[in-house]
Amino acid sequence: MNGTNDSVTLFNGDPNNSGGWGAYHSIPDMVDFWADKLETPDLERVFIKDTAPNDGSTVRLDKYTSDAHDRRLWYYQVNGGGHDWPGQWGNMDIDATREVWAFFAGIEP
């Protein structure tokens, strides 16, 4: 779950460590990395309804899966969002706590 306007965890990464938090790749590169590592090539892209148009952001959910196994990757991109926790501050279209809970609750041991 990342905001495209996050000033702490930069959406485009920080390969030169200009922010002092350590060098890191862009968020899209990391999502691609994990989708590949988890072998989840199938993508379903969902645009979450903009129920709070005054919050200045929208949410896109990318669900990566595979017909070969049960592994999955969900990525929430908060377009226009900052370093926020959706549902508490920043984006109000989703409740991040509930979304995380729903993801993990759906995983069978």
PDB file of N, CA and C in Angstrom:
ATOM      1  N   MET A   1       0.861  -1.158   0.000  1.00  0.00           N
ATOM      2  CA  MET A   1       0.000   0.000   0.000  1.00  0.00           C
ATOM      3  C   MET A   1       0.910   1.223   0.000  1.00  0.00           C
ATOM      4  N   ASN A   2       0.878   1.974  -1.094  1.00  0.00           N
ATOM      5  CA  ASN A   2       1.770   3.127  -1.208  1.00  0.00           C
ATOM      6  C   ASN A   2       1.073   4.299  -1.870  1.00  0.00           C
ATOM      7  N   GLY A   3       1.412   5.486  -1.406  1.00  0.00           N
ATOM      8  CA  GLY A   3       0.925   6.710  -2.025  1.00  0.00           C
ATOM      9  C   GLY A   3       1.900   7.192  -3.091  1.00  0.00           C
ATOM     10  N   THR A   4       1.371   7.636  -4.209  1.00  0.00           N
ATOM     11  CA  THR A   4       2.232   8.107  -5.294  1.00  0.00           C
ATOM     12  C   THR A   4       2.908   9.434  -4.970  1.00  0.00           C
ATOM     13  N   ASN A   5       2.392  10.156  -3.970  1.00  0.00           N
ATOM     14  CA  ASN A   5       2.997  11.432  -3.547  1.00  0.00           C
ATOM     15  C   ASN A   5       3.644  11.331  -2.169  1.00  0.00           C
ATOM     16  N   ASP A   6       4.038  10.130  -1.782  1.00  0.00           N
ATOM     17  CA  ASP A   6       4.674   9.899  -0.484  1.00  0.00           C
ATOM     18  C   ASP A   6       6.036  10.592  -0.465  1.00  0.00           C
ATOM     19  N   SER A   7       6.265  11.441   0.516  1.00  0.00           N
ATOM     20  CA  SER A   7       7.538  12.163   0.614  1.00  0.00           C
ATOM     21  C   SER A   7       8.549  11.437   1.514  1.00  0.00           C
ATOM     22  N   VAL A   8       8.172  10.288   2.070  1.00  0.00           N
ATOM     23  CA  VAL A   8       9.074   9.500   2.907  1.00  0.00           C
ATOM     24  C   VAL A   8       9.550   8.267   2.135  1.00  0.00           C
ATOM     25  N   THR A   9       8.615   7.444   1.706  1.00  0.00           N
ATOM     26  CA  THR A   9       8.917   6.289   0.860  1.00  0.00           C
ATOM     27  C   THR A   9       8.566   6.706  -0.566  1.00  0.00           C
ATOM     28  N   LEU A  10       9.570   7.149  -1.303  1.00  0.00           N
ATOM     29  CA  LEU A  10       9.345   7.741  -2.617  1.00  0.00           C
ATOM     30  C   LEU A  10       8.847   6.697  -3.611  1.00  0.00           C
ATOM     31  N   PHE A  11       7.753   7.012  -4.286  1.00  0.00           N
ATOM     32  CA  PHE A  11       7.140   6.098  -5.237  1.00  0.00           C
ATOM     33  C   PHE A  11       8.128   5.679  -6.328  1.00  0.00           C
ATOM     34  N   ASN A  12       8.951   6.611  -6.779  1.00  0.00           N
ATOM     35  CA  ASN A  12       9.941   6.318  -7.825  1.00  0.00           C
ATOM     36  C   ASN A  12      11.254   5.797  -7.277  1.00  0.00           C
ATOM     37  N   GLY A  13      11.298   5.503  -5.986  1.00  0.00           N
ATOM     38  CA  GLY A  13      12.495   4.958  -5.367  1.00  0.00           C
ATOM     39  C   GLY A  13      13.513   6.037  -5.037  1.00  0.00           C
ATOM     40  N   ASP A  14      14.595   5.597  -4.446  1.00  0.00           N
ATOM     41  CA  ASP A  14      15.687   6.496  -4.063  1.00  0.00           C
ATOM     42  C   ASP A  14      17.007   5.737  -4.219  1.00  0.00           C
ATOM     43  N   PRO A  15      17.403   5.458  -5.469  1.00  0.00           N
ATOM     44  CA  PRO A  15      18.590   4.638  -5.695  1.00  0.00           C
ATOM     45  C   PRO A  15      19.893   5.267  -5.210  1.00  0.00           C
ATOM     46  N   ASN A  16      19.912   6.588  -5.002  1.00  0.00           N
ATOM     47  CA  ASN A  16      21.128   7.273  -4.557  1.00  0.00           C
ATOM     48  C   ASN A  16      21.103   7.623  -3.072  1.00  0.00           C
ATOM     49  N   ASN A  17      20.077   7.165  -2.359  1.00  0.00           N
ATOM     50  CA  ASN A  17      19.938   7.432  -0.933  1.00  0.00           C
ATOM     51  C   ASN A  17      19.949   8.926  -0.621  1.00  0.00           C
ATOM     52  N   SER A  18      19.302   9.705  -1.459  1.00  0.00           N
ATOM     53  CA  SER A  18      19.260  11.148  -1.212  1.00  0.00           C
ATOM     54  C   SER A  18      18.430  11.493   0.020  1.00  0.00           C
ATOM     55  N   GLY A  19      17.498  10.624   0.395  1.00  0.00           N
ATOM     56  CA  GLY A  19      16.667  10.874   1.563  1.00  0.00           C
ATOM     57  C   GLY A  19      17.286  10.416   2.870  1.00  0.00           C
ATOM     58  N   GLY A  20      18.384   9.655   2.800  1.00  0.00           N
ATOM     59  CA  GLY A  20      19.050   9.200   4.006  1.00  0.00           C
ATOM     60  C   GLY A  20      18.448   7.973   4.661  1.00  0.00           C
ATOM     61  N   TRP A  21      17.462   7.346   4.018  1.00  0.00           N
ATOM     62  CA  TRP A  21      16.816   6.160   4.573  1.00  0.00           C
ATOM     63  C   TRP A  21      17.404   4.874   4.006  1.00  0.00           C
ATOM     64  N   GLY A  22      18.392   4.999   3.131  1.00  0.00           N
ATOM     65  CA  GLY A  22      18.946   3.848   2.429  1.00  0.00           C
ATOM     66  C   GLY A  22      18.412   3.819   1.002  1.00  0.00           C
ATOM     67  N   ALA A  23      19.210   3.331   0.105  1.00  0.00           N
ATOM     68  CA  ALA A  23      18.803   3.244  -1.297  1.00  0.00           C
ATOM     69  C   ALA A  23      17.736   2.168  -1.475  1.00  0.00           C
ATOM     70  N   TYR A  24      16.792   2.423  -2.376  1.00  0.00           N
ATOM     71  CA  TYR A  24      15.766   1.427  -2.673  1.00  0.00           C
ATOM     72  C   TYR A  24      15.180   1.676  -4.058  1.00  0.00           C
ATOM     73  N   HIS A  25      14.621   0.599  -4.603  1.00  0.00           N
ATOM     74  CA  HIS A  25      14.005   0.638  -5.928  1.00  0.00           C
ATOM     75  C   HIS A  25      12.641   1.326  -5.873  1.00  0.00           C
ATOM     76  N   SER A  26      12.085   1.597  -7.041  1.00  0.00           N
ATOM     77  CA  SER A  26      10.747   2.193  -7.124  1.00  0.00           C
ATOM     78  C   SER A  26       9.697   1.187  -6.648  1.00  0.00           C
ATOM     79  N   ILE A  27       8.557   1.701  -6.256  1.00  0.00           N
ATOM     80  CA  ILE A  27       7.456   0.838  -5.831  1.00  0.00           C
ATOM     81  C   ILE A  27       7.015  -0.067  -6.987  1.00  0.00           C
ATOM     82  N   PRO A  28       6.805   0.454  -8.215  1.00  0.00           N
ATOM     83  CA  PRO A  28       6.433  -0.454  -9.308  1.00  0.00           C
ATOM     84  C   PRO A  28       7.468  -1.560  -9.551  1.00  0.00           C
ATOM     85  N   ASP A  29       8.756  -1.249  -9.436  1.00  0.00           N
ATOM     86  CA  ASP A  29       9.784  -2.285  -9.597  1.00  0.00           C
ATOM     87  C   ASP A  29       9.660  -3.350  -8.518  1.00  0.00           C
ATOM     88  N   MET A  30       9.368  -2.948  -7.295  1.00  0.00           N
ATOM     89  CA  MET A  30       9.249  -3.914  -6.202  1.00  0.00           C
ATOM     90  C   MET A  30       7.990  -4.770  -6.349  1.00  0.00           C
ATOM     91  N   VAL A  31       6.900  -4.180  -6.812  1.00  0.00           N
ATOM     92  CA  VAL A  31       5.692  -4.971  -7.056  1.00  0.00           C
ATOM     93  C   VAL A  31       5.975  -6.002  -8.138  1.00  0.00           C
ATOM     94  N   ASP A  32       6.638  -5.593  -9.211  1.00  0.00           N
ATOM     95  CA  ASP A  32       7.014  -6.538 -10.277  1.00  0.00           C
ATOM     96  C   ASP A  32       7.920  -7.638  -9.732  1.00  0.00           C
ATOM     97  N   PHE A  33       8.880  -7.260  -8.881  1.00  0.00           N
ATOM     98  CA  PHE A  33       9.787  -8.243  -8.282  1.00  0.00           C
ATOM     99  C   PHE A  33       9.006  -9.305  -7.522  1.00  0.00           C
ATOM    100  N   TRP A  34       8.086  -8.859  -6.653  1.00  0.00           N
ATOM    101  CA  TRP A  34       7.350  -9.812  -5.822  1.00  0.00           C
ATOM    102  C   TRP A  34       6.353 -10.631  -6.634  1.00  0.00           C
ATOM    103  N   ALA A  35       5.732 -10.033  -7.625  1.00  0.00           N
ATOM    104  CA  ALA A  35       4.825 -10.800  -8.486  1.00  0.00           C
ATOM    105  C   ALA A  35       5.592 -11.909  -9.196  1.00  0.00           C
ATOM    106  N   ASP A  36       6.809 -11.591  -9.652  1.00  0.00           N
ATOM    107  CA  ASP A  36       7.649 -12.596 -10.299  1.00  0.00           C
ATOM    108  C   ASP A  36       8.102 -13.660  -9.301  1.00  0.00           C
ATOM    109  N   LYS A  37       8.576 -13.235  -8.135  1.00  0.00           N
ATOM    110  CA  LYS A  37       9.072 -14.159  -7.107  1.00  0.00           C
ATOM    111  C   LYS A  37       7.968 -15.098  -6.623  1.00  0.00           C
ATOM    112  N   LEU A  38       6.763 -14.570  -6.487  1.00  0.00           N
ATOM    113  CA  LEU A  38       5.630 -15.383  -6.028  1.00  0.00           C
ATOM    114  C   LEU A  38       4.987 -16.188  -7.163  1.00  0.00           C
ATOM    115  N   GLU A  39       5.486 -15.973  -8.383  1.00  0.00           N
ATOM    116  CA  GLU A  39       4.938 -16.636  -9.568  1.00  0.00           C
ATOM    117  C   GLU A  39       3.436 -16.386  -9.685  1.00  0.00           C
ATOM    118  N   THR A  40       3.074 -15.104  -9.659  1.00  0.00           N
ATOM    119  CA  THR A  40       1.682 -14.670  -9.763  1.00  0.00           C
ATOM    120  C   THR A  40       1.537 -13.751 -10.984  1.00  0.00           C
ATOM    121  N   PRO A  41       1.476 -14.340 -12.182  1.00  0.00           N
ATOM    122  CA  PRO A  41       1.467 -13.534 -13.400  1.00  0.00           C
ATOM    123  C   PRO A  41       0.107 -12.941 -13.778  1.00  0.00           C
ATOM    124  N   ASP A  42      -0.970 -13.477 -13.218  1.00  0.00           N
ATOM    125  CA  ASP A  42      -2.307 -13.021 -13.610  1.00  0.00           C
ATOM    126  C   ASP A  42      -2.686 -11.772 -12.822  1.00  0.00           C
ATOM    127  N   LEU A  43      -3.068 -10.738 -13.536  1.00  0.00           N
ATOM    128  CA  LEU A  43      -3.378  -9.450 -12.902  1.00  0.00           C
ATOM    129  C   LEU A  43      -4.835  -9.082 -13.119  1.00  0.00           C
ATOM    130  N   GLU A  44      -5.510  -8.775 -12.007  1.00  0.00           N
ATOM    131  CA  GLU A  44      -6.841  -8.177 -12.047  1.00  0.00           C
ATOM    132  C   GLU A  44      -6.707  -6.788 -11.447  1.00  0.00           C
ATOM    133  N   ARG A  45      -7.026  -5.765 -12.220  1.00  0.00           N
ATOM    134  CA  ARG A  45      -6.903  -4.380 -11.756  1.00  0.00           C
ATOM    135  C   ARG A  45      -8.290  -3.853 -11.418  1.00  0.00           C
ATOM    136  N   VAL A  46      -8.429  -3.353 -10.188  1.00  0.00           N
ATOM    137  CA  VAL A  46      -9.707  -2.853  -9.699  1.00  0.00           C
ATOM    138  C   VAL A  46      -9.527  -1.393  -9.288  1.00  0.00           C
ATOM    139  N   PHE A  47     -10.411  -0.531  -9.766  1.00  0.00           N
ATOM    140  CA  PHE A  47     -10.400   0.870  -9.350  1.00  0.00           C
ATOM    141  C   PHE A  47     -11.460   1.026  -8.267  1.00  0.00           C
ATOM    142  N   ILE A  48     -10.998   1.293  -7.052  1.00  0.00           N
ATOM    143  CA  ILE A  48     -11.896   1.432  -5.901  1.00  0.00           C
ATOM    144  C   ILE A  48     -12.729   2.698  -6.069  1.00  0.00           C
ATOM    145  N   LYS A  49     -13.999   2.599  -5.722  1.00  0.00           N
ATOM    146  CA  LYS A  49     -14.905   3.741  -5.836  1.00  0.00           C
ATOM    147  C   LYS A  49     -14.382   4.914  -5.006  1.00  0.00           C
ATOM    148  N   ASP A  50     -14.383   6.092  -5.602  1.00  0.00           N
ATOM    149  CA  ASP A  50     -13.922   7.319  -4.939  1.00  0.00           C
ATOM    150  C   ASP A  50     -15.047   7.867  -4.061  1.00  0.00           C
ATOM    151  N   THR A  51     -15.153   7.313  -2.859  1.00  0.00           N
ATOM    152  CA  THR A  51     -16.239   7.698  -1.951  1.00  0.00           C
ATOM    153  C   THR A  51     -15.950   8.984  -1.191  1.00  0.00           C
ATOM    154  N   ALA A  52     -14.696   9.439  -1.239  1.00  0.00           N
ATOM    155  CA  ALA A  52     -14.298  10.671  -0.534  1.00  0.00           C
ATOM    156  C   ALA A  52     -13.534  11.572  -1.503  1.00  0.00           C
ATOM    157  N   PRO A  53     -14.224  12.174  -2.459  1.00  0.00           N
ATOM    158  CA  PRO A  53     -13.537  12.968  -3.488  1.00  0.00           C
ATOM    159  C   PRO A  53     -12.763  14.162  -2.946  1.00  0.00           C
ATOM    160  N   ASN A  54     -13.057  14.607  -1.751  1.00  0.00           N
ATOM    161  CA  ASN A  54     -12.349  15.755  -1.185  1.00  0.00           C
ATOM    162  C   ASN A  54     -11.009  15.397  -0.545  1.00  0.00           C
ATOM    163  N   ASP A  55     -10.662  14.107  -0.492  1.00  0.00           N
ATOM    164  CA  ASP A  55      -9.386  13.735   0.127  1.00  0.00           C
ATOM    165  C   ASP A  55      -8.208  13.858  -0.841  1.00  0.00           C
ATOM    166  N   GLY A  56      -8.482  14.165  -2.111  1.00  0.00           N
ATOM    167  CA  GLY A  56      -7.415  14.418  -3.077  1.00  0.00           C
ATOM    168  C   GLY A  56      -6.712  13.175  -3.601  1.00  0.00           C
ATOM    169  N   SER A  57      -7.302  11.994  -3.381  1.00  0.00           N
ATOM    170  CA  SER A  57      -6.651  10.771  -3.839  1.00  0.00           C
ATOM    171  C   SER A  57      -7.682   9.715  -4.204  1.00  0.00           C
ATOM    172  N   THR A  58      -7.222   8.735  -4.981  1.00  0.00           N
ATOM    173  CA  THR A  58      -8.035   7.585  -5.353  1.00  0.00           C
ATOM    174  C   THR A  58      -7.198   6.330  -5.145  1.00  0.00           C
ATOM    175  N   VAL A  59      -7.850   5.182  -5.173  1.00  0.00           N
ATOM    176  CA  VAL A  59      -7.146   3.932  -4.925  1.00  0.00           C
ATOM    177  C   VAL A  59      -7.355   2.956  -6.076  1.00  0.00           C
ATOM    178  N   ARG A  60      -6.245   2.349  -6.481  1.00  0.00           N
ATOM    179  CA  ARG A  60      -6.266   1.266  -7.455  1.00  0.00           C
ATOM    180  C   ARG A  60      -5.728   0.016  -6.758  1.00  0.00           C
ATOM    181  N   LEU A  61      -6.435  -1.091  -6.897  1.00  0.00           N
ATOM    182  CA  LEU A  61      -6.014  -2.357  -6.313  1.00  0.00           C
ATOM    183  C   LEU A  61      -5.613  -3.302  -7.436  1.00  0.00           C
ATOM    184  N   ASP A  62      -4.373  -3.779  -7.391  1.00  0.00           N
ATOM    185  CA  ASP A  62      -3.881  -4.774  -8.336  1.00  0.00           C
ATOM    186  C   ASP A  62      -3.778  -6.101  -7.602  1.00  0.00           C
ATOM    187  N   LYS A  63      -4.513  -7.107  -8.095  1.00  0.00           N
ATOM    188  CA  LYS A  63      -4.503  -8.443  -7.500  1.00  0.00           C
ATOM    189  C   LYS A  63      -3.759  -9.384  -8.439  1.00  0.00           C
ATOM    190  N   TYR A  64      -2.628  -9.902  -7.957  1.00  0.00           N
ATOM    191  CA  TYR A  64      -1.818 -10.837  -8.726  1.00  0.00           C
ATOM    192  C   TYR A  64      -2.066 -12.246  -8.209  1.00  0.00           C
ATOM    193  N   THR A  65      -2.365 -13.170  -9.119  1.00  0.00           N
ATOM    194  CA  THR A  65      -2.644 -14.551  -8.753  1.00  0.00           C
ATOM    195  C   THR A  65      -2.049 -15.486  -9.815  1.00  0.00           C
ATOM    196  N   SER A  66      -2.302 -16.777  -9.617  1.00  0.00           N
ATOM    197  CA  SER A  66      -1.871 -17.796 -10.574  1.00  0.00           C
ATOM    198  C   SER A  66      -2.844 -18.959 -10.521  1.00  0.00           C
ATOM    199  N   ASP A  67      -3.077 -19.577 -11.659  1.00  0.00           N
ATOM    200  CA  ASP A  67      -3.906 -20.779 -11.693  1.00  0.00           C
ATOM    201  C   ASP A  67      -3.150 -21.991 -11.158  1.00  0.00           C
ATOM    202  N   ALA A  68      -1.820 -21.872 -11.041  1.00  0.00           N
ATOM    203  CA  ALA A  68      -0.980 -23.013 -10.659  1.00  0.00           C
ATOM    204  C   ALA A  68      -0.873 -23.232  -9.150  1.00  0.00           C
ATOM    205  N   HIS A  69      -1.226 -22.218  -8.338  1.00  0.00           N
ATOM    206  CA  HIS A  69      -1.078 -22.322  -6.881  1.00  0.00           C
ATOM    207  C   HIS A  69      -1.941 -21.253  -6.211  1.00  0.00           C
ATOM    208  N   ASP A  70      -1.913 -21.219  -4.878  1.00  0.00           N
ATOM    209  CA  ASP A  70      -2.761 -20.291  -4.115  1.00  0.00           C
ATOM    210  C   ASP A  70      -2.066 -18.991  -3.706  1.00  0.00           C
ATOM    211  N   ARG A  71      -0.790 -18.815  -4.047  1.00  0.00           N
ATOM    212  CA  ARG A  71      -0.110 -17.574  -3.657  1.00  0.00           C
ATOM    213  C   ARG A  71      -0.769 -16.383  -4.339  1.00  0.00           C
ATOM    214  N   ARG A  72      -0.749 -15.247  -3.640  1.00  0.00           N
ATOM    215  CA  ARG A  72      -1.330 -14.032  -4.216  1.00  0.00           C
ATOM    216  C   ARG A  72      -0.630 -12.807  -3.671  1.00  0.00           C
ATOM    217  N   LEU A  73      -0.734 -11.747  -4.424  1.00  0.00           N
ATOM    218  CA  LEU A  73      -0.157 -10.463  -4.053  1.00  0.00           C
ATOM    219  C   LEU A  73      -1.193  -9.401  -4.349  1.00  0.00           C
ATOM    220  N   TRP A  74      -1.502  -8.590  -3.354  1.00  0.00           N
ATOM    221  CA  TRP A  74      -2.405  -7.461  -3.560  1.00  0.00           C
ATOM    222  C   TRP A  74      -1.604  -6.189  -3.344  1.00  0.00           C
ATOM    223  N   TYR A  75      -1.726  -5.279  -4.280  1.00  0.00           N
ATOM    224  CA  TYR A  75      -1.034  -3.990  -4.173  1.00  0.00           C
ATOM    225  C   TYR A  75      -2.050  -2.864  -4.298  1.00  0.00           C
ATOM    226  N   TYR A  76      -2.101  -2.022  -3.280  1.00  0.00           N
ATOM    227  CA  TYR A  76      -2.973  -0.855  -3.268  1.00  0.00           C
ATOM    228  C   TYR A  76      -2.132   0.370  -3.615  1.00  0.00           C
ATOM    229  N   GLN A  77      -2.430   1.004  -4.735  1.00  0.00           N
ATOM    230  CA  GLN A  77      -1.741   2.233  -5.126  1.00  0.00           C
ATOM    231  C   GLN A  77      -2.675   3.394  -4.831  1.00  0.00           C
ATOM    232  N   VAL A  78      -2.254   4.278  -3.951  1.00  0.00           N
ATOM    233  CA  VAL A  78      -3.064   5.433  -3.585  1.00  0.00           C
ATOM    234  C   VAL A  78      -2.590   6.606  -4.448  1.00  0.00           C
ATOM    235  N   ASN A  79      -3.304   6.829  -5.533  1.00  0.00           N
ATOM    236  CA  ASN A  79      -2.948   7.882  -6.478  1.00  0.00           C
ATOM    237  C   ASN A  79      -3.203   9.250  -5.856  1.00  0.00           C
ATOM    238  N   GLY A  80      -2.147  10.025  -5.698  1.00  0.00           N
ATOM    239  CA  GLY A  80      -2.241  11.320  -5.048  1.00  0.00           C
ATOM    240  C   GLY A  80      -2.066  11.242  -3.541  1.00  0.00           C
ATOM    241  N   GLY A  81      -1.870  10.054  -3.014  1.00  0.00           N
ATOM    242  CA  GLY A  81      -1.728   9.866  -1.575  1.00  0.00           C
ATOM    243  C   GLY A  81      -0.309  10.080  -1.097  1.00  0.00           C
ATOM    244  N   GLY A  82      -0.180  10.428   0.168  1.00  0.00           N
ATOM    245  CA  GLY A  82       1.126  10.640   0.779  1.00  0.00           C
ATOM    246  C   GLY A  82       1.521   9.475   1.667  1.00  0.00           C
ATOM    247  N   HIS A  83       2.295   9.770   2.703  1.00  0.00           N
ATOM    248  CA  HIS A  83       2.744   8.765   3.672  1.00  0.00           C
ATOM    249  C   HIS A  83       1.657   8.662   4.744  1.00  0.00           C
ATOM    250  N   ASP A  84       0.539   8.049   4.357  1.00  0.00           N
ATOM    251  CA  ASP A  84      -0.673   8.040   5.165  1.00  0.00           C
ATOM    252  C   ASP A  84      -1.097   6.615   5.499  1.00  0.00           C
ATOM    253  N   TRP A  85      -2.103   6.499   6.347  1.00  0.00           N
ATOM    254  CA  TRP A  85      -2.758   5.222   6.628  1.00  0.00           C
ATOM    255  C   TRP A  85      -4.224   5.392   6.222  1.00  0.00           C
ATOM    256  N   PRO A  86      -4.571   4.957   4.988  1.00  0.00           N
ATOM    257  CA  PRO A  86      -5.930   5.154   4.495  1.00  0.00           C
ATOM    258  C   PRO A  86      -6.995   4.712   5.494  1.00  0.00           C
ATOM    259  N   GLY A  87      -8.001   5.542   5.590  1.00  0.00           N
ATOM    260  CA  GLY A  87      -9.099   5.279   6.522  1.00  0.00           C
ATOM    261  C   GLY A  87      -8.911   5.982   7.852  1.00  0.00           C
ATOM    262  N   GLN A  88      -7.671   6.355   8.161  1.00  0.00           N
ATOM    263  CA  GLN A  88      -7.368   7.089   9.390  1.00  0.00           C
ATOM    264  C   GLN A  88      -6.997   8.536   9.072  1.00  0.00           C
ATOM    265  N   TRP A  89      -6.119   8.711   8.087  1.00  0.00           N
ATOM    266  CA  TRP A  89      -5.761  10.036   7.591  1.00  0.00           C
ATOM    267  C   TRP A  89      -5.309   9.885   6.148  1.00  0.00           C
ATOM    268  N   GLY A  90      -5.430  10.946   5.390  1.00  0.00           N
ATOM    269  CA  GLY A  90      -5.116  10.867   3.962  1.00  0.00           C
ATOM    270  C   GLY A  90      -6.312  10.331   3.204  1.00  0.00           C
ATOM    271  N   ASN A  91      -6.115   9.286   2.459  1.00  0.00           N
ATOM    272  CA  ASN A  91      -7.197   8.703   1.671  1.00  0.00           C
ATOM    273  C   ASN A  91      -8.262   8.097   2.573  1.00  0.00           C
ATOM    274  N   MET A  92      -9.532   8.377   2.232  1.00  0.00           N
ATOM    275  CA  MET A  92     -10.635   7.852   3.033  1.00  0.00           C
ATOM    276  C   MET A  92     -11.541   6.913   2.235  1.00  0.00           C
ATOM    277  N   ASP A  93     -11.079   6.486   1.050  1.00  0.00           N
ATOM    278  CA  ASP A  93     -11.874   5.580   0.225  1.00  0.00           C
ATOM    279  C   ASP A  93     -11.824   4.144   0.730  1.00  0.00           C
ATOM    280  N   ILE A  94     -10.760   3.797   1.427  1.00  0.00           N
ATOM    281  CA  ILE A  94     -10.618   2.459   2.002  1.00  0.00           C
ATOM    282  C   ILE A  94     -10.181   2.589   3.455  1.00  0.00           C
ATOM    283  N   ASP A  95     -10.322   1.520   4.190  1.00  0.00           N
ATOM    284  CA  ASP A  95      -9.801   1.425   5.553  1.00  0.00           C
ATOM    285  C   ASP A  95      -8.637   0.440   5.489  1.00  0.00           C
ATOM    286  N   ALA A  96      -7.416   0.944   5.552  1.00  0.00           N
ATOM    287  CA  ALA A  96      -6.228   0.106   5.384  1.00  0.00           C
ATOM    288  C   ALA A  96      -6.202  -1.060   6.371  1.00  0.00           C
ATOM    289  N   THR A  97      -6.596  -0.819   7.586  1.00  0.00           N
ATOM    290  CA  THR A  97      -6.584  -1.876   8.596  1.00  0.00           C
ATOM    291  C   THR A  97      -7.496  -3.019   8.183  1.00  0.00           C
ATOM    292  N   ARG A  98      -8.694  -2.694   7.740  1.00  0.00           N
ATOM    293  CA  ARG A  98      -9.643  -3.730   7.306  1.00  0.00           C
ATOM    294  C   ARG A  98      -9.162  -4.448   6.039  1.00  0.00           C
ATOM    295  N   GLU A  99      -8.544  -3.696   5.121  1.00  0.00           N
ATOM    296  CA  GLU A  99      -8.044  -4.306   3.889  1.00  0.00           C
ATOM    297  C   GLU A  99      -6.924  -5.307   4.192  1.00  0.00           C
ATOM    298  N   VAL A 100      -6.017  -4.934   5.073  1.00  0.00           N
ATOM    299  CA  VAL A 100      -4.925  -5.836   5.449  1.00  0.00           C
ATOM    300  C   VAL A 100      -5.492  -7.069   6.151  1.00  0.00           C
ATOM    301  N   TRP A 101      -6.427  -6.855   7.048  1.00  0.00           N
ATOM    302  CA  TRP A 101      -7.041  -7.971   7.770  1.00  0.00           C
ATOM    303  C   TRP A 101      -7.730  -8.920   6.793  1.00  0.00           C
ATOM    304  N   ALA A 102      -8.485  -8.387   5.849  1.00  0.00           N
ATOM    305  CA  ALA A 102      -9.202  -9.221   4.880  1.00  0.00           C
ATOM    306  C   ALA A 102      -8.232 -10.045   4.036  1.00  0.00           C
ATOM    307  N   PHE A 103      -7.105  -9.448   3.657  1.00  0.00           N
ATOM    308  CA  PHE A 103      -6.102 -10.174   2.873  1.00  0.00           C
ATOM    309  C   PHE A 103      -5.575 -11.372   3.655  1.00  0.00           C
ATOM    310  N   PHE A 104      -5.112 -11.133   4.871  1.00  0.00           N
ATOM    311  CA  PHE A 104      -4.529 -12.217   5.663  1.00  0.00           C
ATOM    312  C   PHE A 104      -5.562 -13.218   6.153  1.00  0.00           C
ATOM    313  N   ALA A 105      -6.781 -12.777   6.392  1.00  0.00           N
ATOM    314  CA  ALA A 105      -7.835 -13.696   6.824  1.00  0.00           C
ATOM    315  C   ALA A 105      -8.190 -14.686   5.720  1.00  0.00           C
ATOM    316  N   GLY A 106      -7.935 -14.313   4.469  1.00  0.00           N
ATOM    317  CA  GLY A 106      -8.240 -15.194   3.349  1.00  0.00           C
ATOM    318  C   GLY A 106      -7.184 -16.226   3.039  1.00  0.00           C
ATOM    319  N   ILE A 107      -6.097 -16.223   3.791  1.00  0.00           N
ATOM    320  CA  ILE A 107      -5.010 -17.179   3.550  1.00  0.00           C
ATOM    321  C   ILE A 107      -5.211 -18.393   4.455  1.00  0.00           C
ATOM    322  N   GLU A 108      -5.258 -19.560   3.831  1.00  0.00           N
ATOM    323  CA  GLU A 108      -5.413 -20.778   4.619  1.00  0.00           C
ATOM    324  C   GLU A 108      -4.038 -21.310   5.015  1.00  0.00           C
ATOM    325  N   PRO A 109      -3.923 -21.818   6.259  1.00  0.00           N
ATOM    326  CA  PRO A 109      -2.623 -22.339   6.715  1.00  0.00           C
ATOM    327  C   PRO A 109      -2.202 -23.603   5.984  1.00  0.00           C
TER     328      PRO A 109
END
